[in-house]
CSV table of C-alpha atoms and ligand atoms in Angstrom, one decimal:
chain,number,residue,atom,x,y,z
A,1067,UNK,CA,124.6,46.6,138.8
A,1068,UNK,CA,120.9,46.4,140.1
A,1069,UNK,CA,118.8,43.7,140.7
A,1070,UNK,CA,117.2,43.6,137.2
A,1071,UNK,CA,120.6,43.4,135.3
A,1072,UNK,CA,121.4,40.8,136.5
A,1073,UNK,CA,118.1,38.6,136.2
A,1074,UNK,CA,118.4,40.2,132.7
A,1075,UNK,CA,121.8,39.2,132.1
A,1076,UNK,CA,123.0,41.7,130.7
A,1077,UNK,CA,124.3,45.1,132.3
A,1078,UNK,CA,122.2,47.7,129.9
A,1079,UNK,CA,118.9,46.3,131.0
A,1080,UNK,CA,117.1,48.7,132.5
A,1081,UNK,CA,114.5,47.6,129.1
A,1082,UNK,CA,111.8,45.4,129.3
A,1083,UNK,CA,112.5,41.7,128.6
A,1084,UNK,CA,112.8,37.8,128.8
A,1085,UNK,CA,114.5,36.9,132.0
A,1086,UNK,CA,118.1,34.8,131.5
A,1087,UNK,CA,118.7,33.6,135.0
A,1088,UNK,CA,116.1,31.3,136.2
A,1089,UNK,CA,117.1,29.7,139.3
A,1090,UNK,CA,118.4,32.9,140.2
A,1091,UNK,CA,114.9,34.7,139.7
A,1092,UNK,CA,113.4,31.4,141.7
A,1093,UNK,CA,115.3,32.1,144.7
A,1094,UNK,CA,114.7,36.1,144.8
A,1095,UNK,CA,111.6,35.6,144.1
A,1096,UNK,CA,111.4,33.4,147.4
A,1097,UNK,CA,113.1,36.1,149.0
A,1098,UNK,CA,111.3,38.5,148.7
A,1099,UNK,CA,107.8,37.2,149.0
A,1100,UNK,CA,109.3,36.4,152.2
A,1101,UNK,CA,106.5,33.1,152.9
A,1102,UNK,CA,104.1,34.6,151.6
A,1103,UNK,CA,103.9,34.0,148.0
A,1104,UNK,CA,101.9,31.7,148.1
A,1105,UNK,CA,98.8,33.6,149.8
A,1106,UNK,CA,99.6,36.5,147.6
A,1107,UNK,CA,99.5,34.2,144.7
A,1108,UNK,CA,96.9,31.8,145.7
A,1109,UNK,CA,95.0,34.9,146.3
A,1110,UNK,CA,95.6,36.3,142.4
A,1111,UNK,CA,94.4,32.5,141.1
A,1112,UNK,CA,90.8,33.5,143.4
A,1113,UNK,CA,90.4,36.7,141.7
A,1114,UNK,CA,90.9,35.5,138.6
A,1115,UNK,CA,88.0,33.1,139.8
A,1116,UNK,CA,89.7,29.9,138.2
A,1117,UNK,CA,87.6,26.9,138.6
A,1118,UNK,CA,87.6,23.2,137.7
A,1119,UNK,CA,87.3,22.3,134.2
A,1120,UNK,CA,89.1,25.8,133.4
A,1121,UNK,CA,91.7,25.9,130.5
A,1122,UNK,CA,93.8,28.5,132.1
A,1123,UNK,CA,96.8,30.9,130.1
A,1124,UNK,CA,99.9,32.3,132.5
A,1125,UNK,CA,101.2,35.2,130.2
A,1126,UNK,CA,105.5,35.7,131.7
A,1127,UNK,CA,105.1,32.3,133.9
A,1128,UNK,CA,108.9,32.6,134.6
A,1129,UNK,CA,109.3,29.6,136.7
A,1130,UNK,CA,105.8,28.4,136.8
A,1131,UNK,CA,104.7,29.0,140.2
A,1132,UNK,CA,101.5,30.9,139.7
A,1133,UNK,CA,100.7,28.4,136.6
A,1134,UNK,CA,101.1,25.6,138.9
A,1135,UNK,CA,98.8,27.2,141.5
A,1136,UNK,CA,96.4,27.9,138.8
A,1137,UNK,CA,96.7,24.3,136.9
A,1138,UNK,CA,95.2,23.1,140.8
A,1139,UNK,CA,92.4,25.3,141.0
A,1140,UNK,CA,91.5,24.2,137.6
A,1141,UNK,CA,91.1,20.4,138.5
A,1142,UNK,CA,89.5,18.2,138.2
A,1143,UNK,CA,89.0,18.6,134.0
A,1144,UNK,CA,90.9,21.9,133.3
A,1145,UNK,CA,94.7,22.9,132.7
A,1146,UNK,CA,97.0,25.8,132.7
A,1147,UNK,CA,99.7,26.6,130.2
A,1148,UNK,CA,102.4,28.8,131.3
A,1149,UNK,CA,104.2,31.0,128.1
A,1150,UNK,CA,107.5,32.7,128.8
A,1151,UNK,CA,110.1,34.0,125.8
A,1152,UNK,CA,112.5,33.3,128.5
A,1153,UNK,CA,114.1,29.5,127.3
A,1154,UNK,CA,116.1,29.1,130.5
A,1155,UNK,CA,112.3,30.0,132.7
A,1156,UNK,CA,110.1,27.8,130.5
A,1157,UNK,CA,113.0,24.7,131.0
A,1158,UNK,CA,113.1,25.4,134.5
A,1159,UNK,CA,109.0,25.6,134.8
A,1160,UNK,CA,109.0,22.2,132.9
A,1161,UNK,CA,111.5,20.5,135.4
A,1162,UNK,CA,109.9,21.6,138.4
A,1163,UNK,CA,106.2,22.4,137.8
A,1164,UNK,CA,105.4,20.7,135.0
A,1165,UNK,CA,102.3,18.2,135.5
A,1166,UNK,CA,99.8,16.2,133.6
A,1167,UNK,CA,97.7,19.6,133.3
A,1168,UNK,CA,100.3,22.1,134.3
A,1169,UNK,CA,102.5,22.6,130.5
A,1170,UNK,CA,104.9,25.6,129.7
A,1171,UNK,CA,105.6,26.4,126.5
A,1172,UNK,CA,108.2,29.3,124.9
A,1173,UNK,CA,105.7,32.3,123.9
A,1174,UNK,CA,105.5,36.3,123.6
A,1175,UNK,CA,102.6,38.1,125.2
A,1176,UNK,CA,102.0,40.4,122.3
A,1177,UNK,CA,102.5,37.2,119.3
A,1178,UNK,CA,100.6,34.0,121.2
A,1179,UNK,CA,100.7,30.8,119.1
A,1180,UNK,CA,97.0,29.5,120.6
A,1181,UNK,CA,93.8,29.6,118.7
A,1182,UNK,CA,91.4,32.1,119.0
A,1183,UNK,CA,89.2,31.5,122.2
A,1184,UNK,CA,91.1,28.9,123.5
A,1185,UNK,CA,91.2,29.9,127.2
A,1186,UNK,CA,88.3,30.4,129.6
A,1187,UNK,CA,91.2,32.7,131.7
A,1188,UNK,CA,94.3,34.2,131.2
A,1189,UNK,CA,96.2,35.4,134.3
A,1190,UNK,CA,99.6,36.7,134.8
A,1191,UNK,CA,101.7,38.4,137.5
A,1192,UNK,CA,104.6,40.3,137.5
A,1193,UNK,CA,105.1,40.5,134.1
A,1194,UNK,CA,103.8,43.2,132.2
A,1195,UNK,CA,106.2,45.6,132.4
A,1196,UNK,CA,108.7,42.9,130.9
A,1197,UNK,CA,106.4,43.6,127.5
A,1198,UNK,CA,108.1,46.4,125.6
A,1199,UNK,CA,105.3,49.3,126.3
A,1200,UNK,CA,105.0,49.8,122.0
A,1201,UNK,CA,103.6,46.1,122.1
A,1202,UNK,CA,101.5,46.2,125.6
A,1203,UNK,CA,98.0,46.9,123.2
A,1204,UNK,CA,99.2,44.3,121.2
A,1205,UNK,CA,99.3,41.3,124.1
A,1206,UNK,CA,96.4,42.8,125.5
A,1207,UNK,CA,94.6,42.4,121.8
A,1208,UNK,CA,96.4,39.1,121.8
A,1209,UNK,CA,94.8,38.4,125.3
A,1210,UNK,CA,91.2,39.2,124.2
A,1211,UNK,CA,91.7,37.0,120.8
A,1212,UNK,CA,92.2,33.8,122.7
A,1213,UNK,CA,90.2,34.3,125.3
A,1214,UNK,CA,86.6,32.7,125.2
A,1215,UNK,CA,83.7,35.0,124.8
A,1216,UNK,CA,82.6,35.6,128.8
A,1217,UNK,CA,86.5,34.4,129.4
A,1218,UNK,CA,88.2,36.4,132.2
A,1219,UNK,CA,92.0,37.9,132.5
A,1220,UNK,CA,93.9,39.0,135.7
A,1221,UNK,CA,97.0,40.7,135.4
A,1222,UNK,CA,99.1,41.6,138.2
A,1223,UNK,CA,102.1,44.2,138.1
A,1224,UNK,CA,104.2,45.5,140.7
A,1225,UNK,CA,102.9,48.7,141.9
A,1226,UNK,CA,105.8,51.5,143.1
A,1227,UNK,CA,105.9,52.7,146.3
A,1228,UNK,CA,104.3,56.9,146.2
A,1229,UNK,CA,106.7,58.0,148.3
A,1230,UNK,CA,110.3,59.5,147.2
A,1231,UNK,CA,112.7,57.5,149.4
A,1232,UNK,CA,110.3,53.9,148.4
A,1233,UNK,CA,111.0,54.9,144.6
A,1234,UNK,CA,114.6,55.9,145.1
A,1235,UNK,CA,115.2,52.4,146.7
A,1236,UNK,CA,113.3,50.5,144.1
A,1237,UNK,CA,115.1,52.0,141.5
A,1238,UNK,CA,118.6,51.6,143.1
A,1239,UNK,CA,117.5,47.7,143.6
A,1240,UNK,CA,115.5,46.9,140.5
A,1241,UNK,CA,115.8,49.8,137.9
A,1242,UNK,CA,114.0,52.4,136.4
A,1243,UNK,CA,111.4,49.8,134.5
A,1244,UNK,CA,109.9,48.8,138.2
A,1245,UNK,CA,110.4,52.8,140.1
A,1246,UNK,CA,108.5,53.9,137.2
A,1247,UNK,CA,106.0,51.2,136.2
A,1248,UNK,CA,103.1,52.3,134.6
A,1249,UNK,CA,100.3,49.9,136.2
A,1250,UNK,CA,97.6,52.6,135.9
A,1251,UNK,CA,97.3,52.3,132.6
A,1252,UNK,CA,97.0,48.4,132.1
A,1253,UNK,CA,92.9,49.1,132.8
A,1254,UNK,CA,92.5,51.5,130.0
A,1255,UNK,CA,94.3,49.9,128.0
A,1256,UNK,CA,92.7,46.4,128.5
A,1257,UNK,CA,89.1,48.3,128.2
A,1258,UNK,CA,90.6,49.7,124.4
A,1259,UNK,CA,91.3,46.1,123.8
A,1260,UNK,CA,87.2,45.7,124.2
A,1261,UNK,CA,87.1,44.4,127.6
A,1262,UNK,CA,84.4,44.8,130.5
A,1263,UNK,CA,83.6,45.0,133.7
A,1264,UNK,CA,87.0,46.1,134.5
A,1265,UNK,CA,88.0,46.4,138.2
A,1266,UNK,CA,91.1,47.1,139.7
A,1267,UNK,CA,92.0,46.1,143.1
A,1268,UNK,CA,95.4,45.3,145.6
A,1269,UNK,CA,96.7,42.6,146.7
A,1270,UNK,CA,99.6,42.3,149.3
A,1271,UNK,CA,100.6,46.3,149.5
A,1272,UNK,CA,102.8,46.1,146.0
A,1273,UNK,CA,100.6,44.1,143.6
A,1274,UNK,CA,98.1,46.1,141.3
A,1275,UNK,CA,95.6,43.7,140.2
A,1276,UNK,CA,93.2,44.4,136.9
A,1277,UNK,CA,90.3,42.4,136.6
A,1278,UNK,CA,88.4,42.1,133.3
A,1279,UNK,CA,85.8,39.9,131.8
A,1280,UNK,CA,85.8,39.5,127.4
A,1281,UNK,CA,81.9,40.7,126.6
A,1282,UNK,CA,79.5,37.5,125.0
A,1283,UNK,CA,78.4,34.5,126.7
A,1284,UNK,CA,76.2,36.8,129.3
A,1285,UNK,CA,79.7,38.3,130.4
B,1827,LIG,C1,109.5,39.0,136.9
B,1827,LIG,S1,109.2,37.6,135.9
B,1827,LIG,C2,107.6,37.0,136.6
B,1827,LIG,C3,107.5,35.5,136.5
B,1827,LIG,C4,106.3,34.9,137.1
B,1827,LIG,N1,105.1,35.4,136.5
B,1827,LIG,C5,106.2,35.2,138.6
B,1827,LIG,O1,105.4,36.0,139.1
B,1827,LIG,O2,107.1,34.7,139.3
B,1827,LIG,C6,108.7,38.3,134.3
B,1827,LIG,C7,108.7,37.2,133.2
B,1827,LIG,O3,108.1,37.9,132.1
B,1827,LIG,C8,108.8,37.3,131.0
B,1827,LIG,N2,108.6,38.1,129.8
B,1827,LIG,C9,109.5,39.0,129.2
B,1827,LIG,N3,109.0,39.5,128.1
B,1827,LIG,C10,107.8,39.0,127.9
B,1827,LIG,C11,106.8,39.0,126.8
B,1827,LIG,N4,107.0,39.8,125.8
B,1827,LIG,N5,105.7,38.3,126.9
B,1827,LIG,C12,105.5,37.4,128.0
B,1827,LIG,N6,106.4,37.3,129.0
B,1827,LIG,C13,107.6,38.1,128.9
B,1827,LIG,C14,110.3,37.2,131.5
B,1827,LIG,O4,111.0,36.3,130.7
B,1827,LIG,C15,110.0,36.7,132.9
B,1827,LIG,O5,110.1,35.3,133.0
């Protein structure tokens, strides 16, 4: 059983989907950033250029730690809202990150309950390739609906190592879903869904950031 089953919970999934095992991700996840999550992270919240007063959307928050780090950079005046389908990641966001305007809610990328152009930026990392591919156009139409015209998006996906051995190991340790990870196509995609001024960039060796910017507003 790799890696992914068993944040999955379940021994056939090798599929996109919510995460069971929250404290369990929490701890790998320290693990593996290895002291430097947050740099990586506070780096993806600069990117996204989050700023006080900014009502900012985490789309997969897991465990909240990016939302949290976005939730400061929008103060004073702004928030963040982390959304997870996960139940067990969104209670253990609340009980560990939750703030006065740092909020998790339960939530699908490709079906968000928020109101058209509620968010001046939505960012998320790690988390896209949890989003069944057949509904990626959707969350990324889903994105660009509640985003504010001249509103910006970041999302950040692992990116697999080119070489043969790097893939064989990250599919032996975290499954087929990260070894074969389509992150080249989250731009395209993301410029269908009627964004501009996309730019993709990397951050930390393994994270393939895309960058866009919803057109209106002089964006
Ligand atoms: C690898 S974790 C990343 C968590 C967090 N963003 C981080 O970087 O630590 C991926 C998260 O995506 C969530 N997820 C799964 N399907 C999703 C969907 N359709 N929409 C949004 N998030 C989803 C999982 O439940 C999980 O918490």
């Amino acid at each position: 059983m790799h890696l992914g089953q068993l944040l999955h919970g379940k021994p056939q999934a090798d599929a996109p989907g919510a995460l069971k095992h929250a404290l369990a991700y929490e701890i790998c996840s320290k693990v593996v950033f290895a002291g430097r999550r947050r740099r990586l992270f506070g780096r993806l919240v600069e990117l996204a250029g989050v700023g006080a007063g900014d009502r900012v959307l985490d789309l997969g928050s897991g465990p909240g730690y990016l939302t949290a780090l976005a939730a400061q950079a929008a103060s004073p005046g702004g928030s963040a809202v982390g959304v997870d389908p996960s139940v067990p990641m969104v209670g253990q966001a609340r009980c560990s990150r939750a703030t006065a305007n740092c909020s998790f809610e339960v939530g699908r990328a490709e079906a968000l309950g928020a109101a058209d152009g509620s968010f001046d930026v939505v960012v998320s990392s790690l988390a896209v390739h949890h989003i069944p591919e057949e509904s990626r156009g959707r969350a990324y139409a889903e994105v660009f609906r509640v985003l504010r015209p001249g509103g910006r998006v970041l999302l950040a996906d692992f990116r697999p190592p080119r070489g043969r051995l790097g893939r064989h190991l990250v599919g032996v340790t975290a499954g087929e879903v990260m070894r074969d990870n389509p992150v080249d196509r989250i731009a395209p995609m993301l410029a269908e869904a009627g964004f501009g001024s996309v730019s993709v960039s990397g951050v930390g060796g393994f994270l393939h950031c895309v960058r866009a910017v919803k057109p209106g507003d002089g964006g």
